[in-house]
């Protein structure tokens, strides 16, 4: 996930830069799709099979991927920007945590934990602010989604049973 | 003027709707009950589930809330019901598709319609109606069949996707009448109906609930109702028997509970549903929707189990034959 | 009945006064209950629609049970109010936090959010409200005047014609692209690929679901939109603390300048026209309207390079198209009784529960209901304007909340919103995965908007293609034999040439200069 390319200030273009990464990305998506759609029938022209769309789009995507890679190798491209690992892990982790805890532990737990974990992604977060904020926001959400809108979201199964 | 006072109260109380009603009953139910409907809100199964659920809320004193869990032709929702805790607080409303046709349509079905639930009762039957686009020169069912056979190379049958009621009933109908139309798949009944009205496909066999409005306004033609008796909402449409063929097909909806739900709870639920089904307002509603309620022995767990078993037996050969007959696409 | 009679019948229905005696003072008050219900619907719809990830479908499904105790006309008008409110709320989120609530709000994010970043959020929100109101007024008149004959036009469309329309739409997406054209096309193709995930309608096979039955009905739009736009945006903002705080410092004017209003006038007119026509097409043709409007405005503008950087025409036109399409989408439902999209299908369900069977019968047998609904559309738009213009100040102030508090709140609301779609944690995981992909796209220089467009149109296009071919048993000539289909394909070809020609000319000039 972490890819740090130290951009050389004197030579802004590099052969394995952004376009190269973009091309690889497309190839990866295409490969993933072909793998997933492998057993589907392609069909003939007179009877399009279920596999035609997934496989053709995968092939076309791969084609663009190859095009971008070729362009990058021939004429070079802007270097890759560094990725922020902290943001990715904490924010997406918070979302995944919410997904994992919403049904077994309910909104009362999943809400504050998601907010707290996500907030760690920003260095300027202060505990004095974020903890009460998390609790208030969760309470507001419960009032809005659970009571006003009557959505079937689990509230706190371990405590209340629903 | 109680209606308007209710309206006013509802309008003003909108953002402040509180939770359950204050009635405290000894024993079941003591908190809101979830009715899982495995299809999108607004569809035929959802409408019936909400009607009955609403009535049960009033008679049993706790909220019966419909939760729509759509996906995979209804299997996602029914799987959720099958694996839920058998404490009476999760119920499911399935239809003929999920409770009888599913095992033959889906490879890895994660629930068993015949043995994996506590059957509670059938909720309603909706017979299929045979309809066509309005320009076909046929006055009755026999002429329609002649026309369809004569134009076999050009006719098309529309359905709402593999596993839908219009697909299953169409498979059976076409097999029985020995018709081989081009099968056109749509995402749901509405686009299929739209193309039928526009005259782009030739015929459909679908739930009366879906097609009654179009028949009444004359945008499509109806030939027969696949039921033992004529529908009150379509008095001019003959039954299939009257029209000369032997094809009875009703879509139906039924309420089930997770396996192991205690008998006293299921008994209470059955009583509440029976009360709902006997309520004149619901009877009138059913009539309008082209539905009939189960009566006598058809009500209750035994009636539902019998229906599930007989439907599975009836559908198995036709669905398996259709699956085998599809030309292998290489 | 001529049009004035019809409209006055409609107004009479909407402004009906009911005399209610209150128990406390014993005074009998005249209460316009229907109007009140319309207002409540618009208000609640807007507030819920603003929640990231909760689009019109989710909002109506959520609030449907509230309408059970209400009388039919009132219930339907309230639901319609919820619908427009949710549409507008979705546009609000698109502008403020770059999260499109529905397919039709995707285009609003392009320039609307850029305007917000430049401190012109107030102007963006205001022009969206004003454009929507004007479009709604005109669309209501269109429905009143020619609604019924227009459905006959809609019935001319068959699967082949829809397919070609979708192809046209995809060409629009290419023209829409800001940056590199090959990358935009690649994104469209990836979007189409994502749209194939799910159960195949014809064969029942699972495609690209990797065994997860939860997505056997396809990936929900909101899941992709929130991941690709919402979460990815958060990740990007967290990287650049200086950039985002400076932006949030500026508030700017709350209303557009006179010059901006003049600039928006023609786009609004064009957008309304596009939306009104496309909205009538059953089969969700309305989703094309904002994209078409954006493309046309970009092509007609004096300085197309402004688009994508906060051009007000890029908000005014699409928002007008959006709203006009949303209004005229009621026509197939009310006149034919066939809902053109998922929202209308919900409305149909609500009507069924209320014993109303829409269709040609409703207009003749229950004219008060039909024309009441038509007039309520205009009243709903008026109320939205009245409700939302003051709210703009509130929303803009929301942007001043420190980002370190704002983004966890967005994370929470989005997650709850996604969960409410199908009560399925897998959807939330998927949205997180799309957040990662969206972040990768940003880093690698791709644009997410064409992907979303490809996703929405791709599914429609493939379904229509296979339906068209199934009807004629595989005869490909059907696409040029059907006149409408041929027409759309020719327009698409012309669009491609227009798009490609300048590029070709430029490279020839370059070669010439060298």
PDB file of N, CA, C and O in Angstrom, chain B residues 4-5 7 10-11 41-42 50 67 71-72 80 152-155 162 180-182 184-187 190 194-195 198 200 213-214 217 285 288-289, chain C residues 18 21 40 66 68 70-71 155-156 158-159 201-202 213 216-217 282 336 338-339 346 349 352-353 355 357 360 423 459 463 467 470-471 473:
ATOM      1  N   UNK B   4     -59.559  13.865  10.285  1.00  0.00           N
ATOM      2  CA  UNK B   4     -58.709  15.036  10.130  1.00  0.00           C
ATOM      3  C   UNK B   4     -57.904  15.302  11.380  1.00  0.00           C
ATOM      4  O   UNK B   4     -56.785  15.772  11.301  1.00  0.00           O
ATOM      5  N   UNK B   5     -58.468  14.958  12.535  1.00  0.00           N
ATOM      6  CA  UNK B   5     -57.691  15.174  13.739  1.00  0.00           C
ATOM      7  C   UNK B   5     -56.476  14.241  13.721  1.00  0.00           C
ATOM      8  O   UNK B   5     -55.373  14.624  14.091  1.00  0.00           O
ATOM      9  N   UNK B   7     -55.063  13.180  11.033  1.00  0.00           N
ATOM     10  CA  UNK B   7     -54.153  13.739  10.045  1.00  0.00           C
ATOM     11  C   UNK B   7     -53.304  14.815  10.663  1.00  0.00           C
ATOM     12  O   UNK B   7     -52.096  14.866  10.494  1.00  0.00           O
ATOM     13  N   UNK B  10     -50.804  13.451  13.091  1.00  0.00           N
ATOM     14  CA  UNK B  10     -49.698  12.789  12.388  1.00  0.00           C
ATOM     15  C   UNK B  10     -48.764  13.831  11.803  1.00  0.00           C
ATOM     16  O   UNK B  10     -47.553  13.742  11.921  1.00  0.00           O
ATOM     17  N   UNK B  11     -49.333  14.849  11.211  1.00  0.00           N
ATOM     18  CA  UNK B  11     -48.499  15.856  10.560  1.00  0.00           C
ATOM     19  C   UNK B  11     -47.643  16.601  11.571  1.00  0.00           C
ATOM     20  O   UNK B  11     -46.473  16.863  11.342  1.00  0.00           O
ATOM     21  N   UNK B  41     -39.469  -2.501  -1.043  1.00  0.00           N
ATOM     22  CA  UNK B  41     -40.698  -1.899  -0.540  1.00  0.00           C
ATOM     23  C   UNK B  41     -41.615  -1.535  -1.702  1.00  0.00           C
ATOM     24  O   UNK B  41     -41.157  -1.090  -2.740  1.00  0.00           O
ATOM     25  N   UNK B  42     -42.909  -1.703  -1.507  1.00  0.00           N
ATOM     26  CA  UNK B  42     -43.875  -1.319  -2.529  1.00  0.00           C
ATOM     27  C   UNK B  42     -44.295  -2.456  -3.433  1.00  0.00           C
ATOM     28  O   UNK B  42     -45.285  -2.327  -4.146  1.00  0.00           O
ATOM     29  N   UNK B  50     -47.198  -5.566   4.898  1.00  0.00           N
ATOM     30  CA  UNK B  50     -47.494  -4.351   5.651  1.00  0.00           C
ATOM     31  C   UNK B  50     -48.945  -4.293   6.095  1.00  0.00           C
ATOM     32  O   UNK B  50     -49.255  -3.854   7.198  1.00  0.00           O
ATOM     33  N   UNK B  67     -39.092  -5.021   7.668  1.00  0.00           N
ATOM     34  CA  UNK B  67     -37.728  -4.697   7.265  1.00  0.00           C
ATOM     35  C   UNK B  67     -37.507  -5.317   5.884  1.00  0.00           C
ATOM     36  O   UNK B  67     -37.627  -6.524   5.710  1.00  0.00           O
ATOM     37  N   UNK B  71     -32.625  -8.980  -2.312  1.00  0.00           N
ATOM     38  CA  UNK B  71     -31.420  -9.560  -2.882  1.00  0.00           C
ATOM     39  C   UNK B  71     -31.579 -11.009  -3.254  1.00  0.00           C
ATOM     40  O   UNK B  71     -32.290 -11.763  -2.591  1.00  0.00           O
ATOM     41  N   UNK B  72     -30.919 -11.375  -4.323  1.00  0.00           N
ATOM     42  CA  UNK B  72     -30.858 -12.776  -4.780  1.00  0.00           C
ATOM     43  C   UNK B  72     -32.236 -13.393  -4.899  1.00  0.00           C
ATOM     44  O   UNK B  72     -32.470 -14.503  -4.447  1.00  0.00           O
ATOM     45  N   UNK B  80     -31.822 -14.773   6.170  1.00  0.00           N
ATOM     46  CA  UNK B  80     -31.761 -14.035   7.432  1.00  0.00           C
ATOM     47  C   UNK B  80     -32.809 -14.574   8.407  1.00  0.00           C
ATOM     48  O   UNK B  80     -32.555 -14.734   9.601  1.00  0.00           O
ATOM     49  N   UNK B 152     -44.741 -18.662 -34.212  1.00  0.00           N
ATOM     50  CA  UNK B 152     -43.766 -19.125 -33.224  1.00  0.00           C
ATOM     51  C   UNK B 152     -42.395 -18.505 -33.387  1.00  0.00           C
ATOM     52  O   UNK B 152     -41.687 -18.267 -32.435  1.00  0.00           O
ATOM     53  N   UNK B 153     -41.991 -18.268 -34.637  1.00  0.00           N
ATOM     54  CA  UNK B 153     -40.629 -17.777 -34.855  1.00  0.00           C
ATOM     55  C   UNK B 153     -40.463 -16.331 -34.440  1.00  0.00           C
ATOM     56  O   UNK B 153     -39.347 -15.843 -34.333  1.00  0.00           O
ATOM     57  N   UNK B 154     -41.568 -15.632 -34.212  1.00  0.00           N
ATOM     58  CA  UNK B 154     -41.445 -14.193 -33.937  1.00  0.00           C
ATOM     59  C   UNK B 154     -41.929 -13.773 -32.554  1.00  0.00           C
ATOM     60  O   UNK B 154     -41.721 -12.648 -32.148  1.00  0.00           O
ATOM     61  N   UNK B 155     -42.586 -14.679 -31.837  1.00  0.00           N
ATOM     62  CA  UNK B 155     -43.205 -14.203 -30.601  1.00  0.00           C
ATOM     63  C   UNK B 155     -42.191 -14.090 -29.463  1.00  0.00           C
ATOM     64  O   UNK B 155     -41.200 -14.800 -29.426  1.00  0.00           O
ATOM     65  N   UNK B 162     -34.872 -14.122 -14.014  1.00  0.00           N
ATOM     66  CA  UNK B 162     -34.874 -15.533 -13.622  1.00  0.00           C
ATOM     67  C   UNK B 162     -35.252 -15.653 -12.154  1.00  0.00           C
ATOM     68  O   UNK B 162     -34.727 -14.957 -11.301  1.00  0.00           O
ATOM     69  N   UNK B 180     -42.587 -21.880 -27.883  1.00  0.00           N
ATOM     70  CA  UNK B 180     -41.158 -21.591 -27.715  1.00  0.00           C
ATOM     71  C   UNK B 180     -40.893 -20.138 -28.063  1.00  0.00           C
ATOM     72  O   UNK B 180     -40.291 -19.831 -29.096  1.00  0.00           O
ATOM     73  N   UNK B 181     -41.314 -19.229 -27.202  1.00  0.00           N
ATOM     74  CA  UNK B 181     -41.091 -17.816 -27.527  1.00  0.00           C
ATOM     75  C   UNK B 181     -39.659 -17.404 -27.229  1.00  0.00           C
ATOM     76  O   UNK B 181     -38.947 -18.129 -26.541  1.00  0.00           O
ATOM     77  N   UNK B 182     -39.260 -16.253 -27.769  1.00  0.00           N
ATOM     78  CA  UNK B 182     -38.010 -15.653 -27.331  1.00  0.00           C
ATOM     79  C   UNK B 182     -38.258 -15.125 -25.927  1.00  0.00           C
ATOM     80  O   UNK B 182     -39.242 -14.451 -25.684  1.00  0.00           O
ATOM     81  N   UNK B 184     -37.553 -12.683 -23.020  1.00  0.00           N
ATOM     82  CA  UNK B 184     -36.908 -11.388 -22.805  1.00  0.00           C
ATOM     83  C   UNK B 184     -36.921 -11.079 -21.310  1.00  0.00           C
ATOM     84  O   UNK B 184     -37.986 -11.017 -20.704  1.00  0.00           O
ATOM     85  N   UNK B 185     -35.740 -10.917 -20.734  1.00  0.00           N
ATOM     86  CA  UNK B 185     -35.625 -10.719 -19.291  1.00  0.00           C
ATOM     87  C   UNK B 185     -35.576  -9.239 -18.944  1.00  0.00           C
ATOM     88  O   UNK B 185     -34.840  -8.479 -19.565  1.00  0.00           O
ATOM     89  N   UNK B 186     -36.333  -8.844 -17.960  1.00  0.00           N
ATOM     90  CA  UNK B 186     -36.341  -7.457 -17.505  1.00  0.00           C
ATOM     91  C   UNK B 186     -35.970  -7.403 -16.037  1.00  0.00           C
ATOM     92  O   UNK B 186     -36.039  -8.396 -15.333  1.00  0.00           O
ATOM     93  N   UNK B 187     -35.612  -6.224 -15.597  1.00  0.00           N
ATOM     94  CA  UNK B 187     -35.278  -6.063 -14.187  1.00  0.00           C
ATOM     95  C   UNK B 187     -36.550  -5.676 -13.441  1.00  0.00           C
ATOM     96  O   UNK B 187     -36.827  -4.518 -13.205  1.00  0.00           O
ATOM     97  N   UNK B 190     -42.107  -3.950 -13.745  1.00  0.00           N
ATOM     98  CA  UNK B 190     -42.519  -2.695 -14.367  1.00  0.00           C
ATOM     99  C   UNK B 190     -41.945  -2.455 -15.754  1.00  0.00           C
ATOM    100  O   UNK B 190     -42.690  -2.115 -16.673  1.00  0.00           O
ATOM    101  N   UNK B 194     -44.148  -2.253 -19.147  1.00  0.00           N
ATOM    102  CA  UNK B 194     -43.992  -1.081 -19.994  1.00  0.00           C
ATOM    103  C   UNK B 194     -43.817  -1.495 -21.452  1.00  0.00           C
ATOM    104  O   UNK B 194     -44.449  -0.956 -22.349  1.00  0.00           O
ATOM    105  N   UNK B 195     -42.954  -2.489 -21.677  1.00  0.00           N
ATOM    106  CA  UNK B 195     -42.739  -2.934 -23.060  1.00  0.00           C
ATOM    107  C   UNK B 195     -43.958  -3.668 -23.612  1.00  0.00           C
ATOM    108  O   UNK B 195     -44.207  -3.661 -24.812  1.00  0.00           O
ATOM    109  N   UNK B 198     -46.268  -1.013 -24.675  1.00  0.00           N
ATOM    110  CA  UNK B 198     -45.750  -0.386 -25.887  1.00  0.00           C
ATOM    111  C   UNK B 198     -45.796  -1.328 -27.080  1.00  0.00           C
ATOM    112  O   UNK B 198     -45.505  -0.934 -28.195  1.00  0.00           O
ATOM    113  N   UNK B 200     -43.874  -3.991 -27.554  1.00  0.00           N
ATOM    114  CA  UNK B 200     -42.573  -4.515 -27.990  1.00  0.00           C
ATOM    115  C   UNK B 200     -42.404  -5.985 -27.671  1.00  0.00           C
ATOM    116  O   UNK B 200     -41.541  -6.653 -28.246  1.00  0.00           O
ATOM    117  N   UNK B 213     -54.469  -2.931 -13.140  1.00  0.00           N
ATOM    118  CA  UNK B 213     -54.652  -1.544 -13.594  1.00  0.00           C
ATOM    119  C   UNK B 213     -54.564  -1.404 -15.110  1.00  0.00           C
ATOM    120  O   UNK B 213     -55.349  -0.684 -15.718  1.00  0.00           O
ATOM    121  N   UNK B 214     -53.611  -2.117 -15.707  1.00  0.00           N
ATOM    122  CA  UNK B 214     -53.444  -1.999 -17.149  1.00  0.00           C
ATOM    123  C   UNK B 214     -54.612  -2.627 -17.899  1.00  0.00           C
ATOM    124  O   UNK B 214     -55.040  -2.125 -18.947  1.00  0.00           O
ATOM    125  N   UNK B 217     -57.577  -0.295 -17.806  1.00  0.00           N
ATOM    126  CA  UNK B 217     -57.512   0.889 -18.649  1.00  0.00           C
ATOM    127  C   UNK B 217     -57.352   0.535 -20.113  1.00  0.00           C
ATOM    128  O   UNK B 217     -57.229   1.405 -20.960  1.00  0.00           O
ATOM    129  N   UNK B 285     -59.798  -5.030   0.750  1.00  0.00           N
ATOM    130  CA  UNK B 285     -58.515  -4.668   0.169  1.00  0.00           C
ATOM    131  C   UNK B 285     -57.997  -5.797  -0.720  1.00  0.00           C
ATOM    132  O   UNK B 285     -57.526  -5.581  -1.831  1.00  0.00           O
ATOM    133  N   UNK B 288     -59.700  -5.934  -4.052  1.00  0.00           N
ATOM    134  CA  UNK B 288     -59.215  -4.905  -4.963  1.00  0.00           C
ATOM    135  C   UNK B 288     -57.898  -5.300  -5.589  1.00  0.00           C
ATOM    136  O   UNK B 288     -57.615  -4.967  -6.735  1.00  0.00           O
ATOM    137  N   UNK B 289     -57.064  -5.973  -4.795  1.00  0.00           N
ATOM    138  CA  UNK B 289     -55.723  -6.327  -5.265  1.00  0.00           C
ATOM    139  C   UNK B 289     -55.751  -7.625  -6.064  1.00  0.00           C
ATOM    140  O   UNK B 289     -54.712  -8.108  -6.475  1.00  0.00           O
TER     141      UNK B 289
ATOM    142  N   UNK C  18     -59.568  22.487   6.132  1.00  0.00           N
ATOM    143  CA  UNK C  18     -60.367  21.604   6.979  1.00  0.00           C
ATOM    144  C   UNK C  18     -60.559  22.298   8.310  1.00  0.00           C
ATOM    145  O   UNK C  18     -59.617  22.824   8.889  1.00  0.00           O
ATOM    146  N   UNK C  21     -61.642  21.661  15.348  1.00  0.00           N
ATOM    147  CA  UNK C  21     -61.890  22.291  16.645  1.00  0.00           C
ATOM    148  C   UNK C  21     -60.866  21.778  17.630  1.00  0.00           C
ATOM    149  O   UNK C  21     -60.773  20.586  17.858  1.00  0.00           O
ATOM    150  N   UNK C  40     -44.455  19.604   5.363  1.00  0.00           N
ATOM    151  CA  UNK C  40     -43.726  18.664   6.222  1.00  0.00           C
ATOM    152  C   UNK C  40     -42.913  17.698   5.389  1.00  0.00           C
ATOM    153  O   UNK C  40     -41.784  17.373   5.713  1.00  0.00           O
ATOM    154  N   UNK C  66     -44.926   6.342   7.871  1.00  0.00           N
ATOM    155  CA  UNK C  66     -45.548   7.499   8.499  1.00  0.00           C
ATOM    156  C   UNK C  66     -46.825   7.900   7.773  1.00  0.00           C
ATOM    157  O   UNK C  66     -47.746   8.451   8.355  1.00  0.00           O
ATOM    158  N   UNK C  68     -49.110   6.036   6.552  1.00  0.00           N
ATOM    159  CA  UNK C  68     -50.214   5.072   6.553  1.00  0.00           C
ATOM    160  C   UNK C  68     -51.485   5.637   7.146  1.00  0.00           C
ATOM    161  O   UNK C  68     -52.576   5.318   6.727  1.00  0.00           O
ATOM    162  N   UNK C  70     -52.592   8.606   7.020  1.00  0.00           N
ATOM    163  CA  UNK C  70     -53.048   9.834   6.388  1.00  0.00           C
ATOM    164  C   UNK C  70     -54.015   9.557   5.252  1.00  0.00           C
ATOM    165  O   UNK C  70     -53.994   8.494   4.656  1.00  0.00           O
ATOM    166  N   UNK C  71     -54.854  10.554   4.918  1.00  0.00           N
ATOM    167  CA  UNK C  71     -55.765  10.368   3.791  1.00  0.00           C
ATOM    168  C   UNK C  71     -54.976  10.299   2.488  1.00  0.00           C
ATOM    169  O   UNK C  71     -53.887  10.858   2.401  1.00  0.00           O
ATOM    170  N   UNK C 155     -44.213   5.754 -25.252  1.00  0.00           N
ATOM    171  CA  UNK C 155     -44.529   4.380 -25.640  1.00  0.00           C
ATOM    172  C   UNK C 155     -43.896   3.993 -26.964  1.00  0.00           C
ATOM    173  O   UNK C 155     -43.928   2.842 -27.359  1.00  0.00           O
ATOM    174  N   UNK C 156     -43.344   4.960 -27.680  1.00  0.00           N
ATOM    175  CA  UNK C 156     -42.685   4.619 -28.935  1.00  0.00           C
ATOM    176  C   UNK C 156     -41.345   3.946 -28.693  1.00  0.00           C
ATOM    177  O   UNK C 156     -40.800   3.293 -29.570  1.00  0.00           O
ATOM    178  N   UNK C 158     -38.606   1.455 -27.621  1.00  0.00           N
ATOM    179  CA  UNK C 158     -38.431   0.044 -27.335  1.00  0.00           C
ATOM    180  C   UNK C 158     -37.022  -0.182 -26.829  1.00  0.00           C
ATOM    181  O   UNK C 158     -36.239   0.757 -26.741  1.00  0.00           O
ATOM    182  N   UNK C 159     -36.666  -1.429 -26.487  1.00  0.00           N
ATOM    183  CA  UNK C 159     -35.341  -1.678 -25.937  1.00  0.00           C
ATOM    184  C   UNK C 159     -34.210  -1.185 -26.832  1.00  0.00           C
ATOM    185  O   UNK C 159     -33.228  -0.627 -26.336  1.00  0.00           O
ATOM    186  N   UNK C 201     -29.836 -11.466 -15.495  1.00  0.00           N
ATOM    187  CA  UNK C 201     -31.291 -11.567 -15.577  1.00  0.00           C
ATOM    188  C   UNK C 201     -31.749 -12.705 -16.469  1.00  0.00           C
ATOM    189  O   UNK C 201     -32.780 -13.312 -16.240  1.00  0.00           O
ATOM    190  N   UNK C 202     -30.960 -12.972 -17.506  1.00  0.00           N
ATOM    191  CA  UNK C 202     -31.404 -13.977 -18.471  1.00  0.00           C
ATOM    192  C   UNK C 202     -31.116 -15.384 -18.012  1.00  0.00           C
ATOM    193  O   UNK C 202     -31.884 -16.295 -18.247  1.00  0.00           O
ATOM    194  N   UNK C 213     -23.579 -13.671  -1.640  1.00  0.00           N
ATOM    195  CA  UNK C 213     -24.956 -13.471  -2.073  1.00  0.00           C
ATOM    196  C   UNK C 213     -25.442 -12.059  -1.787  1.00  0.00           C
ATOM    197  O   UNK C 213     -26.375 -11.591  -2.390  1.00  0.00           O
ATOM    198  N   UNK C 216     -25.530 -10.148  -4.846  1.00  0.00           N
ATOM    199  CA  UNK C 216     -26.051 -10.807  -6.041  1.00  0.00           C
ATOM    200  C   UNK C 216     -27.118  -9.958  -6.721  1.00  0.00           C
ATOM    201  O   UNK C 216     -27.615 -10.325  -7.769  1.00  0.00           O
ATOM    202  N   UNK C 217     -27.471  -8.833  -6.126  1.00  0.00           N
ATOM    203  CA  UNK C 217     -28.364  -7.929  -6.835  1.00  0.00           C
ATOM    204  C   UNK C 217     -27.595  -6.741  -7.363  1.00  0.00           C
ATOM    205  O   UNK C 217     -28.174  -5.740  -7.748  1.00  0.00           O
ATOM    206  N   UNK C 282     -39.956   6.253 -19.690  1.00  0.00           N
ATOM    207  CA  UNK C 282     -39.920   5.228 -18.671  1.00  0.00           C
ATOM    208  C   UNK C 282     -38.627   4.449 -18.827  1.00  0.00           C
ATOM    209  O   UNK C 282     -38.140   4.309 -19.935  1.00  0.00           O
ATOM    210  N   UNK C 336     -49.744   6.374 -17.131  1.00  0.00           N
ATOM    211  CA  UNK C 336     -49.771   4.993 -17.598  1.00  0.00           C
ATOM    212  C   UNK C 336     -49.952   3.996 -16.476  1.00  0.00           C
ATOM    213  O   UNK C 336     -50.331   2.865 -16.702  1.00  0.00           O
ATOM    214  N   UNK C 338     -47.346   2.992 -14.866  1.00  0.00           N
ATOM    215  CA  UNK C 338     -46.111   2.200 -14.833  1.00  0.00           C
ATOM    216  C   UNK C 338     -44.981   3.078 -14.323  1.00  0.00           C
ATOM    217  O   UNK C 338     -44.628   4.054 -14.967  1.00  0.00           O
ATOM    218  N   UNK C 339     -44.403   2.755 -13.192  1.00  0.00           N
ATOM    219  CA  UNK C 339     -43.346   3.606 -12.648  1.00  0.00           C
ATOM    220  C   UNK C 339     -42.062   3.509 -13.460  1.00  0.00           C
ATOM    221  O   UNK C 339     -41.625   2.422 -13.788  1.00  0.00           O
ATOM    222  N   UNK C 346     -41.844   2.850  -5.622  1.00  0.00           N
ATOM    223  CA  UNK C 346     -42.232   3.001  -4.224  1.00  0.00           C
ATOM    224  C   UNK C 346     -43.516   3.800  -4.100  1.00  0.00           C
ATOM    225  O   UNK C 346     -44.410   3.475  -3.318  1.00  0.00           O
ATOM    226  N   UNK C 349     -46.353   1.656  -4.887  1.00  0.00           N
ATOM    227  CA  UNK C 349     -46.679   0.811  -3.751  1.00  0.00           C
ATOM    228  C   UNK C 349     -47.504   1.571  -2.731  1.00  0.00           C
ATOM    229  O   UNK C 349     -48.509   1.076  -2.218  1.00  0.00           O
ATOM    230  N   UNK C 352     -50.955   1.987  -3.997  1.00  0.00           N
ATOM    231  CA  UNK C 352     -51.718   0.744  -3.924  1.00  0.00           C
ATOM    232  C   UNK C 352     -52.274   0.551  -2.526  1.00  0.00           C
ATOM    233  O   UNK C 352     -53.431   0.184  -2.356  1.00  0.00           O
ATOM    234  N   UNK C 353     -51.421   0.818  -1.529  1.00  0.00           N
ATOM    235  CA  UNK C 353     -51.888   0.666  -0.157  1.00  0.00           C
ATOM    236  C   UNK C 353     -53.028   1.639   0.135  1.00  0.00           C
ATOM    237  O   UNK C 353     -53.922   1.358   0.915  1.00  0.00           O
ATOM    238  N   UNK C 355     -55.320   2.484  -1.941  1.00  0.00           N
ATOM    239  CA  UNK C 355     -56.443   2.230  -2.856  1.00  0.00           C
ATOM    240  C   UNK C 355     -56.469   3.139  -4.061  1.00  0.00           C
ATOM    241  O   UNK C 355     -57.523   3.373  -4.624  1.00  0.00           O
ATOM    242  N   UNK C 357     -55.292   3.515  -7.849  1.00  0.00           N
ATOM    243  CA  UNK C 357     -54.667   2.772  -8.929  1.00  0.00           C
ATOM    244  C   UNK C 357     -54.360   3.755 -10.049  1.00  0.00           C
ATOM    245  O   UNK C 357     -55.251   4.139 -10.800  1.00  0.00           O
ATOM    246  N   UNK C 360     -54.690   5.621 -16.809  1.00  0.00           N
ATOM    247  CA  UNK C 360     -55.606   6.500 -17.537  1.00  0.00           C
ATOM    248  C   UNK C 360     -56.906   6.720 -16.783  1.00  0.00           C
ATOM    249  O   UNK C 360     -57.525   7.774 -16.907  1.00  0.00           O
ATOM    250  N   UNK C 423     -29.411  -3.069   5.386  1.00  0.00           N
ATOM    251  CA  UNK C 423     -29.137  -3.680   6.688  1.00  0.00           C
ATOM    252  C   UNK C 423     -28.052  -4.737   6.571  1.00  0.00           C
ATOM    253  O   UNK C 423     -28.154  -5.818   7.138  1.00  0.00           O
ATOM    254  N   UNK C 459     -25.252  -0.631 -16.778  1.00  0.00           N
ATOM    255  CA  UNK C 459     -26.253  -1.657 -16.492  1.00  0.00           C
ATOM    256  C   UNK C 459     -27.467  -1.480 -17.381  1.00  0.00           C
ATOM    257  O   UNK C 459     -27.966  -2.437 -17.970  1.00  0.00           O
ATOM    258  N   UNK C 463     -28.676  -4.256 -20.232  1.00  0.00           N
ATOM    259  CA  UNK C 463     -30.010  -4.858 -20.166  1.00  0.00           C
ATOM    260  C   UNK C 463     -30.773  -4.607 -21.442  1.00  0.00           C
ATOM    261  O   UNK C 463     -31.390  -5.508 -22.017  1.00  0.00           O
ATOM    262  N   UNK C 467     -32.181  -7.221 -24.141  1.00  0.00           N
ATOM    263  CA  UNK C 467     -33.623  -7.309 -24.390  1.00  0.00           C
ATOM    264  C   UNK C 467     -33.906  -7.087 -25.866  1.00  0.00           C
ATOM    265  O   UNK C 467     -34.715  -7.785 -26.465  1.00  0.00           O
ATOM    266  N   UNK C 470     -32.887 -10.148 -27.719  1.00  0.00           N
ATOM    267  CA  UNK C 470     -33.705 -11.327 -27.423  1.00  0.00           C
ATOM    268  C   UNK C 470     -35.018 -11.270 -28.190  1.00  0.00           C
ATOM    269  O   UNK C 470     -35.486 -12.273 -28.720  1.00  0.00           O
ATOM    270  N   UNK C 471     -35.610 -10.074 -28.253  1.00  0.00           N
ATOM    271  CA  UNK C 471     -36.880  -9.926 -28.966  1.00  0.00           C
ATOM    272  C   UNK C 471     -36.798 -10.391 -30.400  1.00  0.00           C
ATOM    273  O   UNK C 471     -37.754 -10.958 -30.931  1.00  0.00           O
ATOM    274  N   UNK C 473     -34.442 -12.309 -31.647  1.00  0.00           N
ATOM    275  CA  UNK C 473     -33.653 -13.528 -31.762  1.00  0.00           C
ATOM    276  C   UNK C 473     -32.288 -13.281 -32.380  1.00  0.00           C
ATOM    277  O   UNK C 473     -31.847 -14.031 -33.236  1.00  0.00           O
TER     278      UNK C 473
END
